[in-house]
PDB file of C-alpha atoms in Angstrom:
ATOM      1  CA  UNK V   1     -51.540  15.413  19.529  1.00  0.00           C
ATOM      2  CA  UNK V   2     -48.560  14.087  21.526  1.00  0.00           C
ATOM      3  CA  UNK V   3     -44.669  15.126  20.364  1.00  0.00           C
ATOM      4  CA  UNK V   4     -43.632  11.421  19.193  1.00  0.00           C
ATOM      5  CA  UNK V   5     -46.714  11.542  16.600  1.00  0.00           C
ATOM      6  CA  UNK V   6     -45.679  15.235  15.341  1.00  0.00           C
ATOM      7  CA  UNK V   7     -42.195  13.627  14.844  1.00  0.00           C
ATOM      8  CA  UNK V   8     -43.036  10.519  13.233  1.00  0.00           C
ATOM      9  CA  UNK V   9     -45.272  12.645  10.826  1.00  0.00           C
ATOM     10  CA  UNK V  10     -42.425  15.279  10.030  1.00  0.00           C
ATOM     11  CA  UNK V  11     -40.465  12.106   9.500  1.00  0.00           C
ATOM     12  CA  UNK V  12     -42.297  10.793   6.517  1.00  0.00           C
ATOM     13  CA  UNK V  13     -43.276  14.111   5.050  1.00  0.00           C
ATOM     14  CA  UNK V  14     -39.424  14.261   4.606  1.00  0.00           C
ATOM     15  CA  UNK V  15     -39.235  10.686   3.453  1.00  0.00           C
ATOM     16  CA  UNK V  16     -41.952  11.333   0.842  1.00  0.00           C
ATOM     17  CA  UNK V  17     -40.351  14.551  -0.638  1.00  0.00           C
ATOM     18  CA  UNK V  18     -36.941  12.699  -0.547  1.00  0.00           C
ATOM     19  CA  UNK V  19     -38.400   9.756  -2.609  1.00  0.00           C
ATOM     20  CA  UNK V  20     -40.309  12.240  -4.785  1.00  0.00           C
ATOM     21  CA  UNK V  21     -37.044  14.464  -5.681  1.00  0.00           C
ATOM     22  CA  UNK V  22     -34.614  11.386  -6.153  1.00  0.00           C
ATOM     23  CA  UNK V  23     -37.085   9.672  -8.574  1.00  0.00           C
ATOM     24  CA  UNK V  24     -37.821  12.899 -10.369  1.00  0.00           C
ATOM     25  CA  UNK V  25     -33.990  13.658 -10.674  1.00  0.00           C
ATOM     26  CA  UNK V  26     -33.212   9.981 -11.833  1.00  0.00           C
ATOM     27  CA  UNK V  27     -35.605   9.283 -14.384  1.00  0.00           C
ATOM     28  CA  UNK V  28     -35.082  13.152 -16.024  1.00  0.00           C
ATOM     29  CA  UNK V  29     -31.284  12.259 -15.885  1.00  0.00           C
ATOM     30  CA  UNK V  30     -31.539   9.001 -17.561  1.00  0.00           C
ATOM     31  CA  UNK V  31     -31.199   9.275 -21.231  1.00  0.00           C
ATOM     32  CA  UNK V  32     -33.862   8.055 -23.065  1.00  0.00           C
ATOM     33  CA  UNK V  33     -33.508   4.539 -25.203  1.00  0.00           C
ATOM     34  CA  UNK V  34     -35.221   5.841 -28.078  1.00  0.00           C
ATOM     35  CA  UNK V  35     -35.153   9.542 -27.935  1.00  0.00           C
ATOM     36  CA  UNK V  36     -37.979  11.685 -30.150  1.00  0.00           C
ATOM     37  CA  UNK V  37     -36.325  13.257 -33.506  1.00  0.00           C
ATOM     38  CA  UNK V  38     -38.009  15.648 -35.829  1.00  0.00           C
ATOM     39  CA  UNK V  39     -36.323  16.370 -39.198  1.00  0.00           C
ATOM     40  CA  UNK V  40     -37.414  19.164 -41.421  1.00  0.00           C
ATOM     41  CA  UNK V  41     -36.381  19.754 -45.005  1.00  0.00           C
ATOM     42  CA  UNK V  42     -37.403  22.858 -47.111  1.00  0.00           C
ATOM     43  CA  UNK V  43     -36.425  23.782 -50.361  1.00  0.00           C
ATOM     44  CA  UNK V  44     -38.202  26.716 -52.066  1.00  0.00           C
ATOM     45  CA  UNK V  45     -41.831  26.532 -50.876  1.00  0.00           C
ATOM     46  CA  UNK V  46     -42.048  23.033 -50.521  1.00  0.00           C
ATOM     47  CA  UNK V  47     -41.604  21.850 -46.396  1.00  0.00           C
ATOM     48  CA  UNK V  48     -41.538  18.717 -45.327  1.00  0.00           C
ATOM     49  CA  UNK V  49     -41.035  16.902 -41.358  1.00  0.00           C
ATOM     50  CA  UNK V  50     -41.076  13.677 -39.851  1.00  0.00           C
ATOM     51  CA  UNK V  51     -41.290  12.994 -36.462  1.00  0.00           C
ATOM     52  CA  UNK V  52     -40.634   9.466 -34.703  1.00  0.00           C
ATOM     53  CA  UNK V  53     -38.279   7.695 -31.854  1.00  0.00           C
ATOM     54  CA  UNK V  54     -34.636   6.652 -32.763  1.00  0.00           C
ATOM     55  CA  UNK V  55     -34.499   3.391 -31.021  1.00  0.00           C
ATOM     56  CA  UNK V  56     -30.624   1.553 -30.713  1.00  0.00           C
ATOM     57  CA  UNK V  57     -28.880  -1.294 -31.909  1.00  0.00           C
ATOM     58  CA  UNK V  58     -27.503  -2.091 -28.805  1.00  0.00           C
ATOM     59  CA  UNK V  59     -25.646  -5.089 -29.670  1.00  0.00           C
ATOM     60  CA  UNK V  60     -29.086  -6.702 -30.948  1.00  0.00           C
ATOM     61  CA  UNK V  61     -29.621  -8.605 -34.085  1.00  0.00           C
ATOM     62  CA  UNK V  62     -32.365  -5.798 -35.935  1.00  0.00           C
ATOM     63  CA  UNK V  63     -33.822  -6.813 -38.922  1.00  0.00           C
ATOM     64  CA  UNK V  64     -35.418 -10.484 -39.227  1.00  0.00           C
ATOM     65  CA  UNK V  65     -35.247 -10.628 -35.547  1.00  0.00           C
ATOM     66  CA  UNK V  66     -36.083  -7.523 -33.126  1.00  0.00           C
ATOM     67  CA  UNK V  67     -38.032  -5.884 -36.598  1.00  0.00           C
ATOM     68  CA  UNK V  68     -39.360  -9.170 -38.064  1.00  0.00           C
ATOM     69  CA  UNK V  69     -39.424  -9.498 -41.796  1.00  0.00           C
ATOM     70  CA  UNK V  70     -42.765  -9.401 -43.294  1.00  0.00           C
ATOM     71  CA  UNK V  71     -44.957  -7.689 -40.713  1.00  0.00           C
ATOM     72  CA  UNK V  72     -45.743  -4.175 -40.015  1.00  0.00           C
ATOM     73  CA  UNK V  73     -43.261  -2.122 -38.075  1.00  0.00           C
ATOM     74  CA  UNK V  74     -44.069   1.140 -36.667  1.00  0.00           C
ATOM     75  CA  UNK V  75     -40.711   2.343 -38.577  1.00  0.00           C
ATOM     76  CA  UNK V  76     -38.913   3.914 -35.056  1.00  0.00           C
ATOM     77  CA  UNK V  77     -40.234   3.216 -31.333  1.00  0.00           C
ATOM     78  CA  UNK V  78     -42.986   4.330 -29.135  1.00  0.00           C
ATOM     79  CA  UNK V  79     -45.184   7.122 -31.132  1.00  0.00           C
ATOM     80  CA  UNK V  80     -46.372   6.210 -34.854  1.00  0.00           C
ATOM     81  CA  UNK V  81     -43.797   7.930 -36.985  1.00  0.00           C
ATOM     82  CA  UNK V  82     -45.418  11.042 -38.409  1.00  0.00           C
ATOM     83  CA  UNK V  83     -44.635  12.260 -42.257  1.00  0.00           C
ATOM     84  CA  UNK V  84     -45.926  16.003 -43.337  1.00  0.00           C
ATOM     85  CA  UNK V  85     -45.862  17.867 -46.064  1.00  0.00           C
ATOM     86  CA  UNK V  86     -47.429  21.185 -47.175  1.00  0.00           C
ATOM     87  CA  UNK V  87     -47.117  20.504 -51.141  1.00  0.00           C
ATOM     88  CA  UNK V  88     -48.750  17.332 -52.686  1.00  0.00           C
ATOM     89  CA  UNK V  89     -45.794  15.052 -53.627  1.00  0.00           C
ATOM     90  CA  UNK V  90     -45.349  12.085 -55.803  1.00  0.00           C
ATOM     91  CA  UNK V  91     -43.694   9.025 -54.196  1.00  0.00           C
ATOM     92  CA  UNK V  92     -42.824   6.499 -56.883  1.00  0.00           C
ATOM     93  CA  UNK V  93     -45.830   5.943 -59.261  1.00  0.00           C
ATOM     94  CA  UNK V  94     -48.465   7.608 -56.796  1.00  0.00           C
ATOM     95  CA  UNK V  95     -49.040  10.878 -55.195  1.00  0.00           C
ATOM     96  CA  UNK V  96     -50.323  12.335 -52.062  1.00  0.00           C
ATOM     97  CA  UNK V  97     -52.056  15.457 -50.947  1.00  0.00           C
ATOM     98  CA  UNK V  98     -50.655  17.938 -48.177  1.00  0.00           C
ATOM     99  CA  UNK V  99     -51.006  16.837 -45.103  1.00  0.00           C
ATOM    100  CA  UNK V 100     -49.738  14.742 -42.203  1.00  0.00           C
ATOM    101  CA  UNK V 101     -49.190  11.109 -42.476  1.00  0.00           C
ATOM    102  CA  UNK V 102     -48.327   8.255 -40.330  1.00  0.00           C
ATOM    103  CA  UNK V 103     -45.344   5.985 -41.781  1.00  0.00           C
ATOM    104  CA  UNK V 104     -45.053   2.197 -41.425  1.00  0.00           C
ATOM    105  CA  UNK V 105     -42.924  -0.278 -43.059  1.00  0.00           C
ATOM    106  CA  UNK V 106     -42.732  -3.828 -43.941  1.00  0.00           C
ATOM    107  CA  UNK V 107     -39.025  -4.890 -44.024  1.00  0.00           C
ATOM    108  CA  UNK V 108     -37.670  -7.503 -46.043  1.00  0.00           C
ATOM    109  CA  UNK V 109     -34.004  -8.475 -46.698  1.00  0.00           C
ATOM    110  CA  UNK V 110     -34.365  -7.079 -49.982  1.00  0.00           C
ATOM    111  CA  UNK V 111     -37.100  -5.035 -50.478  1.00  0.00           C
ATOM    112  CA  UNK V 112     -39.205  -2.973 -47.928  1.00  0.00           C
ATOM    113  CA  UNK V 113     -43.118  -1.791 -48.125  1.00  0.00           C
ATOM    114  CA  UNK V 114     -43.118   1.759 -47.222  1.00  0.00           C
ATOM    115  CA  UNK V 115     -46.565   2.870 -45.792  1.00  0.00           C
ATOM    116  CA  UNK V 116     -48.343   6.145 -45.929  1.00  0.00           C
ATOM    117  CA  UNK V 117     -51.302   6.233 -43.837  1.00  0.00           C
ATOM    118  CA  UNK V 118     -53.712   8.966 -43.719  1.00  0.00           C
ATOM    119  CA  UNK V 119     -55.336   8.281 -39.736  1.00  0.00           C
ATOM    120  CA  UNK V 120     -53.000   9.703 -36.928  1.00  0.00           C
ATOM    121  CA  UNK V 121     -52.591   7.379 -34.270  1.00  0.00           C
ATOM    122  CA  UNK V 122     -51.239   8.322 -30.855  1.00  0.00           C
ATOM    123  CA  UNK V 123     -48.848   5.148 -30.172  1.00  0.00           C
ATOM    124  CA  UNK V 124     -47.161   2.852 -32.710  1.00  0.00           C
ATOM    125  CA  UNK V 125     -48.634  -0.422 -31.024  1.00  0.00           C
ATOM    126  CA  UNK V 126     -51.368  -1.615 -29.130  1.00  0.00           C
ATOM    127  CA  UNK V 127     -50.292  -2.094 -25.567  1.00  0.00           C
ATOM    128  CA  UNK V 128     -52.176  -5.112 -25.005  1.00  0.00           C
ATOM    129  CA  UNK V 129     -51.838  -7.019 -28.532  1.00  0.00           C
ATOM    130  CA  UNK V 130     -48.245  -5.319 -29.520  1.00  0.00           C
ATOM    131  CA  UNK V 131     -49.464  -5.340 -32.665  1.00  0.00           C
ATOM    132  CA  UNK V 132     -48.791  -2.145 -34.695  1.00  0.00           C
ATOM    133  CA  UNK V 133     -52.171   0.421 -34.740  1.00  0.00           C
ATOM    134  CA  UNK V 134     -52.199   0.709 -38.660  1.00  0.00           C
ATOM    135  CA  UNK V 135     -55.540   0.339 -39.931  1.00  0.00           C
ATOM    136  CA  UNK V 136     -54.934  -1.027 -44.185  1.00  0.00           C
ATOM    137  CA  UNK V 137     -58.091   1.145 -45.129  1.00  0.00           C
ATOM    138  CA  UNK V 138     -56.350   4.389 -44.522  1.00  0.00           C
ATOM    139  CA  UNK V 139     -53.319   3.714 -46.720  1.00  0.00           C
ATOM    140  CA  UNK V 140     -52.745   6.488 -49.193  1.00  0.00           C
ATOM    141  CA  UNK V 141     -49.348   4.733 -50.566  1.00  0.00           C
ATOM    142  CA  UNK V 142     -47.607   2.102 -49.972  1.00  0.00           C
ATOM    143  CA  UNK V 143     -44.442   1.575 -52.555  1.00  0.00           C
ATOM    144  CA  UNK V 144     -41.679  -1.078 -52.722  1.00  0.00           C
ATOM    145  CA  UNK V 145     -38.202  -0.121 -52.753  1.00  0.00           C
ATOM    146  CA  UNK V 146     -34.795  -2.071 -52.500  1.00  0.00           C
ATOM    147  CA  UNK V 147     -32.974  -2.458 -49.569  1.00  0.00           C
ATOM    148  CA  UNK V 148     -29.030  -1.440 -49.909  1.00  0.00           C
ATOM    149  CA  UNK V 149     -26.443  -2.957 -47.491  1.00  0.00           C
ATOM    150  CA  UNK V 150     -24.050  -0.105 -46.113  1.00  0.00           C
ATOM    151  CA  UNK V 151     -20.656  -0.387 -45.190  1.00  0.00           C
ATOM    152  CA  UNK V 152     -20.478  -0.331 -41.179  1.00  0.00           C
ATOM    153  CA  UNK V 153     -23.380  -0.051 -38.524  1.00  0.00           C
ATOM    154  CA  UNK V 154     -25.746   2.642 -38.013  1.00  0.00           C
ATOM    155  CA  UNK V 155     -26.374   2.768 -34.241  1.00  0.00           C
ATOM    156  CA  UNK V 156     -29.524   4.174 -34.017  1.00  0.00           C
ATOM    157  CA  UNK V 157     -32.388   4.170 -36.364  1.00  0.00           C
ATOM    158  CA  UNK V 158     -32.352   7.212 -38.591  1.00  0.00           C
ATOM    159  CA  UNK V 159     -34.528   9.236 -40.980  1.00  0.00           C
ATOM    160  CA  UNK V 160     -33.432  11.903 -43.194  1.00  0.00           C
ATOM    161  CA  UNK V 161     -33.959  14.016 -46.455  1.00  0.00           C
ATOM    162  CA  UNK V 162     -31.186  13.528 -48.870  1.00  0.00           C
ATOM    163  CA  UNK V 163     -31.182  16.154 -52.242  1.00  0.00           C
ATOM    164  CA  UNK V 164     -27.550  15.742 -52.710  1.00  0.00           C
ATOM    165  CA  UNK V 165     -28.174  14.854 -56.072  1.00  0.00           C
ATOM    166  CA  UNK V 166     -31.364  17.189 -57.085  1.00  0.00           C
ATOM    167  CA  UNK V 167     -33.339  13.574 -56.823  1.00  0.00           C
ATOM    168  CA  UNK V 168     -34.934  14.146 -53.362  1.00  0.00           C
ATOM    169  CA  UNK V 169     -35.540  11.221 -51.081  1.00  0.00           C
ATOM    170  CA  UNK V 170     -36.808  10.162 -47.742  1.00  0.00           C
ATOM    171  CA  UNK V 171     -33.973   7.774 -46.444  1.00  0.00           C
ATOM    172  CA  UNK V 172     -34.262   5.224 -43.270  1.00  0.00           C
ATOM    173  CA  UNK V 173     -31.051   3.607 -42.163  1.00  0.00           C
ATOM    174  CA  UNK V 174     -30.612   1.403 -39.532  1.00  0.00           C
ATOM    175  CA  UNK V 175     -27.837  -1.568 -38.464  1.00  0.00           C
ATOM    176  CA  UNK V 176     -26.608  -2.351 -41.956  1.00  0.00           C
ATOM    177  CA  UNK V 177     -29.448  -1.547 -44.168  1.00  0.00           C
ATOM    178  CA  UNK V 178     -30.530   1.582 -45.838  1.00  0.00           C
ATOM    179  CA  UNK V 179     -33.638   2.223 -48.174  1.00  0.00           C
ATOM    180  CA  UNK V 180     -34.694   5.285 -50.134  1.00  0.00           C
ATOM    181  CA  UNK V 181     -37.901   6.497 -51.143  1.00  0.00           C
ATOM    182  CA  UNK V 182     -37.946   9.293 -54.023  1.00  0.00           C
ATOM    183  CA  UNK V 183     -40.347  12.207 -53.502  1.00  0.00           C
ATOM    184  CA  UNK V 184     -41.036  14.919 -56.201  1.00  0.00           C
TER     185      UNK V 184
END
């Protein structure tokens, strides 16, 4: 092989290494727009855990726009949000057994329907239709909770457990809205 071809091959090799390195570090250094979050709660022998992705407001109108009213929402971004309990729980007037559930919501301006679904889904929406993956036949609980308007703005969608008054609740807050799902 002549010297010119060898130099071209070496040059292309180093260009490929440079492109790969730039791509790897550029993607690795960018902060994700909807970072993953796991929230845990433990008291006595009860263990609860929620895994979800946290989208940001970023100067957008959220409820009634980005998250439409009266339509199923994956309750976060990207993967389906999961809720796991090691004990049976009473949620409102209904109960769920120990296990892992996907968590779906149907937001409205005055109430939200919070749905605990028995099926595990890899992703929150169908990539072709952009419709939520939830299958209603697997719903374990569908509870309606009131919307509370809050002072200030919650920039990133946040799920938490609140046991500050000895009344355990699963809370969700984003923008100027907060809901509380009673757990016993």
